[in-house]
Coordinates of C-alpha atoms and ligand atoms in Angstrom, one line a residue:
X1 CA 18.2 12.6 -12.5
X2 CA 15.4 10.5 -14.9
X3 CA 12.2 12.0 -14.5
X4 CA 8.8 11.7 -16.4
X5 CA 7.7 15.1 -16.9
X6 CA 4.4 16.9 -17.5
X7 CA 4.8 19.6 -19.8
X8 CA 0.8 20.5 -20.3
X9 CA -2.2 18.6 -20.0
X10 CA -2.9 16.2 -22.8
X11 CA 0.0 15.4 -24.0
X12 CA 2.4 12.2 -23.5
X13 CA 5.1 12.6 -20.2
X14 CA 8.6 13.6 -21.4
X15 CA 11.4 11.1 -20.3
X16 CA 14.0 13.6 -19.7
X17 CA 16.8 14.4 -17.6
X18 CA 16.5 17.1 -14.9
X19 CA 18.7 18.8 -12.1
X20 CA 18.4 16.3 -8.4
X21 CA 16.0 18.3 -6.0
X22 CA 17.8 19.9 -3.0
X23 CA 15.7 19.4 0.3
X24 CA 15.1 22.7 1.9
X25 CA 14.3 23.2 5.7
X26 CA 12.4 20.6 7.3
X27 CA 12.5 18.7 4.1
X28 CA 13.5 15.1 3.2
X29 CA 15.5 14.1 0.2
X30 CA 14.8 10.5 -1.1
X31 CA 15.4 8.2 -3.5
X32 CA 12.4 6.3 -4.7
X33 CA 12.1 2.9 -5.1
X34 CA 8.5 2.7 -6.4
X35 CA 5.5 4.6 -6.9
X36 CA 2.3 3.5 -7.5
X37 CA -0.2 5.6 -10.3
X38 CA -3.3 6.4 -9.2
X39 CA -7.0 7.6 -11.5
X40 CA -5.6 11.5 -9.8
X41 CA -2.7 11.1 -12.1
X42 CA -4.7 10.6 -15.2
X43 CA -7.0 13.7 -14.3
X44 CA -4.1 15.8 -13.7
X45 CA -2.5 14.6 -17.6
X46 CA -6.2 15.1 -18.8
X47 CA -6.5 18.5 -17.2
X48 CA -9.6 17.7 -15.9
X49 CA -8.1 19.2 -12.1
X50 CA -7.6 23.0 -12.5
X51 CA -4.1 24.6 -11.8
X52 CA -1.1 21.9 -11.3
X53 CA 2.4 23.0 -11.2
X54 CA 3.6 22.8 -14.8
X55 CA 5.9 21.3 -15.8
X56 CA 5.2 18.8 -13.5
X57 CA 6.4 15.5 -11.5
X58 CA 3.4 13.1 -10.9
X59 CA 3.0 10.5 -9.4
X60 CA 2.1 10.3 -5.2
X61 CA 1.9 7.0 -3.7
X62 CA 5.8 7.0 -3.7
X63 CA 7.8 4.7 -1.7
X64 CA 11.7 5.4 -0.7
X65 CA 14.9 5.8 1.1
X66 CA 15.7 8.8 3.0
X67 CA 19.2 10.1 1.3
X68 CA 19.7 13.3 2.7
X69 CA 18.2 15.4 5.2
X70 CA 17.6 18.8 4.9
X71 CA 20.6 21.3 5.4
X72 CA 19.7 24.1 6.9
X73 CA 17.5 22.0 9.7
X74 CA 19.1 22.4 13.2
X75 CA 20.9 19.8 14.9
X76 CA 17.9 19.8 17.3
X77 CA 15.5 18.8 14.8
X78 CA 17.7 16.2 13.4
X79 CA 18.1 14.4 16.4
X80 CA 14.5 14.7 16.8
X81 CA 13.3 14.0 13.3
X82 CA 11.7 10.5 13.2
X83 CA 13.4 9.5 9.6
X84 CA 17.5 9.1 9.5
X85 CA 19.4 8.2 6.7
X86 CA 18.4 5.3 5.4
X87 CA 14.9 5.2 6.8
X88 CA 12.4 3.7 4.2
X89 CA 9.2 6.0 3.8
X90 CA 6.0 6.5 2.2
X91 CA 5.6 10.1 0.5
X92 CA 1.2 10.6 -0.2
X93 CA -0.8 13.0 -1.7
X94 CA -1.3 15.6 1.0
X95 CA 2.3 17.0 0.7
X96 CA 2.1 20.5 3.3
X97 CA -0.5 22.3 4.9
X98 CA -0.1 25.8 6.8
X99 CA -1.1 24.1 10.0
X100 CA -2.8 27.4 11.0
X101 CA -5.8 27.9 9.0
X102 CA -9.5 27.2 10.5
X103 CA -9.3 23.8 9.1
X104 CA -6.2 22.5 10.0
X105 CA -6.9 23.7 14.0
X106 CA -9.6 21.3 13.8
X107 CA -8.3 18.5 12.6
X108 CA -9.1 19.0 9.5
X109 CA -5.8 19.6 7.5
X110 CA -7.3 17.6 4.6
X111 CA -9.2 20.5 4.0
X112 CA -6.5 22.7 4.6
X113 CA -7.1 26.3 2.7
X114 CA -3.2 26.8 1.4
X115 CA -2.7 22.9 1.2
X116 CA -0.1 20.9 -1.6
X117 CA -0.3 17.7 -3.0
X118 CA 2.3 15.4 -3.9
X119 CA 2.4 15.4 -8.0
X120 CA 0.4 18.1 -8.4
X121 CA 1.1 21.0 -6.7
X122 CA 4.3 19.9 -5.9
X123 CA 6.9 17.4 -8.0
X124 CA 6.3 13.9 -6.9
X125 CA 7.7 10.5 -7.2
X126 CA 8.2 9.5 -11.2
X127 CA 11.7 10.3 -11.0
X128 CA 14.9 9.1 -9.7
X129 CA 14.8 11.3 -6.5
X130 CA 12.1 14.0 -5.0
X131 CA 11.7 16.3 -2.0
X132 CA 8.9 15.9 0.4
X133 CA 8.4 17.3 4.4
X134 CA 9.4 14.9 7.0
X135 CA 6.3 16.2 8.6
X136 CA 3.7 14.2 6.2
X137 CA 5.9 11.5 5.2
X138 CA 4.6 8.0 7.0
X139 CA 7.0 5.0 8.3
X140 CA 6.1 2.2 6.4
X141 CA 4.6 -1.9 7.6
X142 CA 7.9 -4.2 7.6
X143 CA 5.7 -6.9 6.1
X144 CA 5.4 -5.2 2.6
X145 CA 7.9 -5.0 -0.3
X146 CA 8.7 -1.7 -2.3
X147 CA 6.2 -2.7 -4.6
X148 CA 3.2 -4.7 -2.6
X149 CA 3.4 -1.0 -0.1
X150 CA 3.3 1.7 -2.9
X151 CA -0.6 0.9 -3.7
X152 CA -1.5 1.7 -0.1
X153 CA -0.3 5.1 0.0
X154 CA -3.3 6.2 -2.2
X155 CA -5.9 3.9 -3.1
X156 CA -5.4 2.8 0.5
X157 CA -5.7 6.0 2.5
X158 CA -8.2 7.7 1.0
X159 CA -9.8 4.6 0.4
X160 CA -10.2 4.5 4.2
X161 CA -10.8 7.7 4.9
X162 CA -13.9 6.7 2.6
X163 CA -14.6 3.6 4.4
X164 CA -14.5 5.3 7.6
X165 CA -17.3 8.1 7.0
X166 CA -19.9 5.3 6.9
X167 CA -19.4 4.8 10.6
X168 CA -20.2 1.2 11.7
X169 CA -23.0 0.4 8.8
X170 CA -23.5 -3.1 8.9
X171 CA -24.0 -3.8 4.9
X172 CA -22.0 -2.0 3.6
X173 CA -22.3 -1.7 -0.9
X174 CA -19.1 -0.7 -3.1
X175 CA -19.5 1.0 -6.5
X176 CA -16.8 0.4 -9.0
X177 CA -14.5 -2.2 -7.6
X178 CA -11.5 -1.1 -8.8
X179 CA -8.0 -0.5 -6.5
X180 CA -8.8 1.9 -3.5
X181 CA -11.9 -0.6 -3.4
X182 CA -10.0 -4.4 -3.5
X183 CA -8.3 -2.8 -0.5
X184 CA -11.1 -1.3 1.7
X185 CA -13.4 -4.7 1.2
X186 CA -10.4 -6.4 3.2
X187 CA -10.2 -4.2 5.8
X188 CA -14.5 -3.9 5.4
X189 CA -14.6 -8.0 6.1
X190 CA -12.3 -8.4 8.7
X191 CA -14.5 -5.8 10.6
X192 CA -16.8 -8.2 10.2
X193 CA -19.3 -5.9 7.3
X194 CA -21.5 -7.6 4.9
X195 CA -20.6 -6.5 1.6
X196 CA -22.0 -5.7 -1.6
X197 CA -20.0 -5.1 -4.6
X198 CA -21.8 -2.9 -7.8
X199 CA -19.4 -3.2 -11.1
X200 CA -20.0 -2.2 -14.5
X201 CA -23.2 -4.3 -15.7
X202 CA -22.5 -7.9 -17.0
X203 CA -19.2 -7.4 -15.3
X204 CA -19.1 -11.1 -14.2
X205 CA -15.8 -11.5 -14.3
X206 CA -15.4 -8.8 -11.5
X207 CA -18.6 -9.4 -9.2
X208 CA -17.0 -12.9 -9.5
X209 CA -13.8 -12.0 -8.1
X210 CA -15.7 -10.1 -5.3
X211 CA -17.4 -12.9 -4.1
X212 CA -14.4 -14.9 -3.9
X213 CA -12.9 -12.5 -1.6
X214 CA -16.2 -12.9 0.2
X215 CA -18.6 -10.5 -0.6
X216 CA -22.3 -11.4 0.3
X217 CA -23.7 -10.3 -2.9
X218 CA -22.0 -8.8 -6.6
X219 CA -24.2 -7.7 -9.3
X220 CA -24.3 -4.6 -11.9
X221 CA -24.5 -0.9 -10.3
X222 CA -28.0 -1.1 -12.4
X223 CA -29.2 -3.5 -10.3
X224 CA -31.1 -3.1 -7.0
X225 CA -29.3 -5.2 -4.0
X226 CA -30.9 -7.8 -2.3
X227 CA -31.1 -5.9 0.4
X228 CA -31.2 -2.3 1.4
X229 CA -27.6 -0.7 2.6
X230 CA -25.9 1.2 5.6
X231 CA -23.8 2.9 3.3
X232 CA -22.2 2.7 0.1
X233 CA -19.2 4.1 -1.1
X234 CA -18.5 5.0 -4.7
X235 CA -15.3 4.7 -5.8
X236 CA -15.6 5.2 -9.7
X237 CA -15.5 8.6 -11.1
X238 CA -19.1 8.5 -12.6
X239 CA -21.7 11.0 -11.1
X240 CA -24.7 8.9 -12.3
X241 CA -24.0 6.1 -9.8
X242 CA -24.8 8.8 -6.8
X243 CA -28.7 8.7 -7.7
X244 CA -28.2 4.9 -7.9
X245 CA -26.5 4.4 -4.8
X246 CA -28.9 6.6 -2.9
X247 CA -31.8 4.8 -3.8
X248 CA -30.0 1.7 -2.9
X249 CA -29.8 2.6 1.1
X250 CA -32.2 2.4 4.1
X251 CA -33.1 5.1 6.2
X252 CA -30.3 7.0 7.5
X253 CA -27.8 5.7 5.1
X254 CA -24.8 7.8 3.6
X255 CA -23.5 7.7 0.0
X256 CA -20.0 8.6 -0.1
X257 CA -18.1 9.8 -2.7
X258 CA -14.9 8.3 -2.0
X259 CA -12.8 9.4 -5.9
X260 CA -11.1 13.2 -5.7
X261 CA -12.9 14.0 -9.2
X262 CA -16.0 13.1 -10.6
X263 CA -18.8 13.6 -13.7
X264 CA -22.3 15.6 -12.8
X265 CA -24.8 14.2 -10.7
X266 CA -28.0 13.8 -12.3
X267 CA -30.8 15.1 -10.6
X268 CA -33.2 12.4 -8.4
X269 CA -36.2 12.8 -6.5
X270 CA -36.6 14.1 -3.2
X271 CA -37.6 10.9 -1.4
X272 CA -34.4 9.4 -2.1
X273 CA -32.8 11.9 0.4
X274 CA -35.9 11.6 2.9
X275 CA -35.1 10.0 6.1
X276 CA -31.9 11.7 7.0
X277 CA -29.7 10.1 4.7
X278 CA -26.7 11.7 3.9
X279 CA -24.4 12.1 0.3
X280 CA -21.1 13.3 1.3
X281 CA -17.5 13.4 0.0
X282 CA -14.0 12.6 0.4
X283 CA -11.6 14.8 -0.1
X284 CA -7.4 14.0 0.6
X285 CA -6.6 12.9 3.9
X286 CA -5.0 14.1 7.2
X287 CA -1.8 12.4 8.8
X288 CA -4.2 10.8 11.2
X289 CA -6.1 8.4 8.3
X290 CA -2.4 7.3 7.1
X291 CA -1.2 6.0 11.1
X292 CA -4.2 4.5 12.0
X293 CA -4.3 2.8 8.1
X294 CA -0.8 1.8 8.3
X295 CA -1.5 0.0 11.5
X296 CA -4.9 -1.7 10.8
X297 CA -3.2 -3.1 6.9
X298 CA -0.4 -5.5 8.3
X299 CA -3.1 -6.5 10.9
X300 CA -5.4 -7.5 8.6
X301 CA -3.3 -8.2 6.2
X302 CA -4.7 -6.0 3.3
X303 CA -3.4 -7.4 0.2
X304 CA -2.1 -5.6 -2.7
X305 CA -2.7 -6.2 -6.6
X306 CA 0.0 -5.0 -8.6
X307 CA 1.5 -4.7 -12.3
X308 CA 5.5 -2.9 -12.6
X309 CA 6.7 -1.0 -15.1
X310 CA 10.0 0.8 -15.7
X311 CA 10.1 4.2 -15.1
X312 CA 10.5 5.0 -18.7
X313 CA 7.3 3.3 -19.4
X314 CA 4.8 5.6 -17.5
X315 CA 2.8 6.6 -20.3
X316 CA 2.6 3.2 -21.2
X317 CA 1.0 1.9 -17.3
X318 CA -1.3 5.5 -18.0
X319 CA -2.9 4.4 -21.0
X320 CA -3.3 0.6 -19.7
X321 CA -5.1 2.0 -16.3
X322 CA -7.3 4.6 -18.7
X323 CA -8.0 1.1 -21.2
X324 CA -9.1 -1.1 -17.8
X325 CA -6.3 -3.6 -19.3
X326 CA -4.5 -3.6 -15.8
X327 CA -4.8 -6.9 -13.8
X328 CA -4.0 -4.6 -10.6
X329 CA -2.3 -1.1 -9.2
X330 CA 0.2 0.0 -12.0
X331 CA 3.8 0.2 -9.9
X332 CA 6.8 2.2 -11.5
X333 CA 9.8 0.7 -10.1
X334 CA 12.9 3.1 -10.3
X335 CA 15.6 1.7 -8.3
X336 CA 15.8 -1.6 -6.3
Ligands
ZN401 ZN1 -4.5 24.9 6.9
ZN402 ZN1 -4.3 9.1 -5.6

């Protein structure tokens, strides 16, 4: 099969031809339609997250068709598997946990102490065909397209895992309005939030498009909102902006860090945490965030932003998303 492959960090993906997965027990082969590339993907080619497989399948926001089922799973667990043949699904980055560790018999599998990921730990979805377990792959809404869904799987999840830590806050501010932000806003308004967007300053082309999606208030992360916040989540890699945000909230707030990596948090001063508020972050998600995401999207409906490349061009959507010169989520399509 085609697959963009990761030899070592910082160097260009190799289009090359490899052997087709086989799916093991309990596993799912599937040929993917689309997968979306996410900030992850550029900090696991930068080698900024430590210990990936290598060499190495990115990519985990992937979106295909089951083609074969696992051989050696029983006929029980066929007939009892919730994916045939055929079945479209979503593959994300939490790819298999132990289910018995101290996190994951809380409800915590995100957390999981012997957990994969999709494209990092495990081969994932810039190829012709990968693996995954049918146990953390997701049905997908009707109402999207290959393409329109693959963006949700990511920037969508964890984006609402995010969303979700800051409880019920009323105004709620974003930091860094990129993808897993453009989604969360929709879902944010429909709840009915009040929402203030922070961008890069003299960023008016951005804070414009905020507003239009209805954002009370856009401005530069540099700037002081009109109004204290609830919450804020930060969605851009940048440590700095956790001193800003935390100064931006009234009492009780919470700062969350809603991006997997990020730079060094400057120190601030202590009255900025006064007043029970709260900096915490987000790390992967459980099965849990996906089903109630997948159901609240078509509901609302959250909208995706996309750009497709061919397969073959992968490095090309990298270096575009790393530039800022993407007008949304870069989508490798791989088969229609
Ligand atoms: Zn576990
Ligand atoms: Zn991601």
């Amino acid at each position: 099969m085609r697959a963009m492959v990761l030899d070592k960090a910082k160097q260009p993906l190799q289009a090359r031809d490899v052997p087709k997965p086989k799916p093991g027990r309990g596993q799912l082969l599937v040929r993917v339609n689309s997968c979306a590339v996410c900030r992850t993907d550029l900090h696991v080619v930068d080698g900024e997250l430590p210990n990936p497989k290598l060499p190495l399948i990115l990519g985990h926001q992937i979106v295909g068709r089951v083609e074969e089922i696992g051989e050696e799973h029983s006929t029980f667990e066929i007939r009892n598997s919730k994916f045939a043949i055929g079945t479209r699904v979503g593959i994300p980055w939490l790819g298999w946990t132990d289910g018995d560790c101290a996190y994951c018999r809380s409800n915590r599998e995100n957390l999981c102490d012997n957990a994969r990921f999709t494209g990092y730990t495990i081969d994932g979805g810039y190829a012709e065909f990968t693996v995954a377990d049918a146990r953390f792959c997701f049905h997908l809404p009707e109402r999207y397209n290959d393409v329109e869904v693959a963006p949700l799987l990511c920037a969508g999840l964890i984006g609402y895992r995010s969303y979700r830590k800051t409880g019920d806050a009323r105004r709620l501010g974003i930091y860094g309005f990129g993808n897993a932000a453009h989604l969360i806003s929709q879902i944010a308004l429909y709840e009915g939030r009040e929402l203030f967007v922070f961008t890069r300053s003299r960023d008016t082309k951005t804070q414009q498009s905020a507003k239009l999606l209805g954002a009370k208030w856009a401005g530069g992360s540099d700037e002081m909102p009109p109004e204290k916040l609830d919450a804020a989540i930060i969605f851009a890699s940048v440590g700095p902006l956790v001193p800003m945000a935390l100064h931006a909230l009234a009492k009780g707030g919470v700062v969350v860090c809603g991006g997997i990596h990020m730079s060094d948090i400057p120190s601030f001063p202590y009255a900025d945490l006064w007043e029970e508020r709260v900096i915490t972050s987000v790390a992967n998600l459980t099965r849990r965030d996906g089903e109630e995401f997948f159901e609240i999207a078509p509901r609302v409906p959250v909208k995706t932003k996309t750009e497709t490349f061919p397969l073959e061009k992968a490095n090309t959507a990298l270096e575009k998303f790393r530039a800022g010169e993407l007008s949304g989520t870069a989508v490798l399509t791989i088969a229609e």
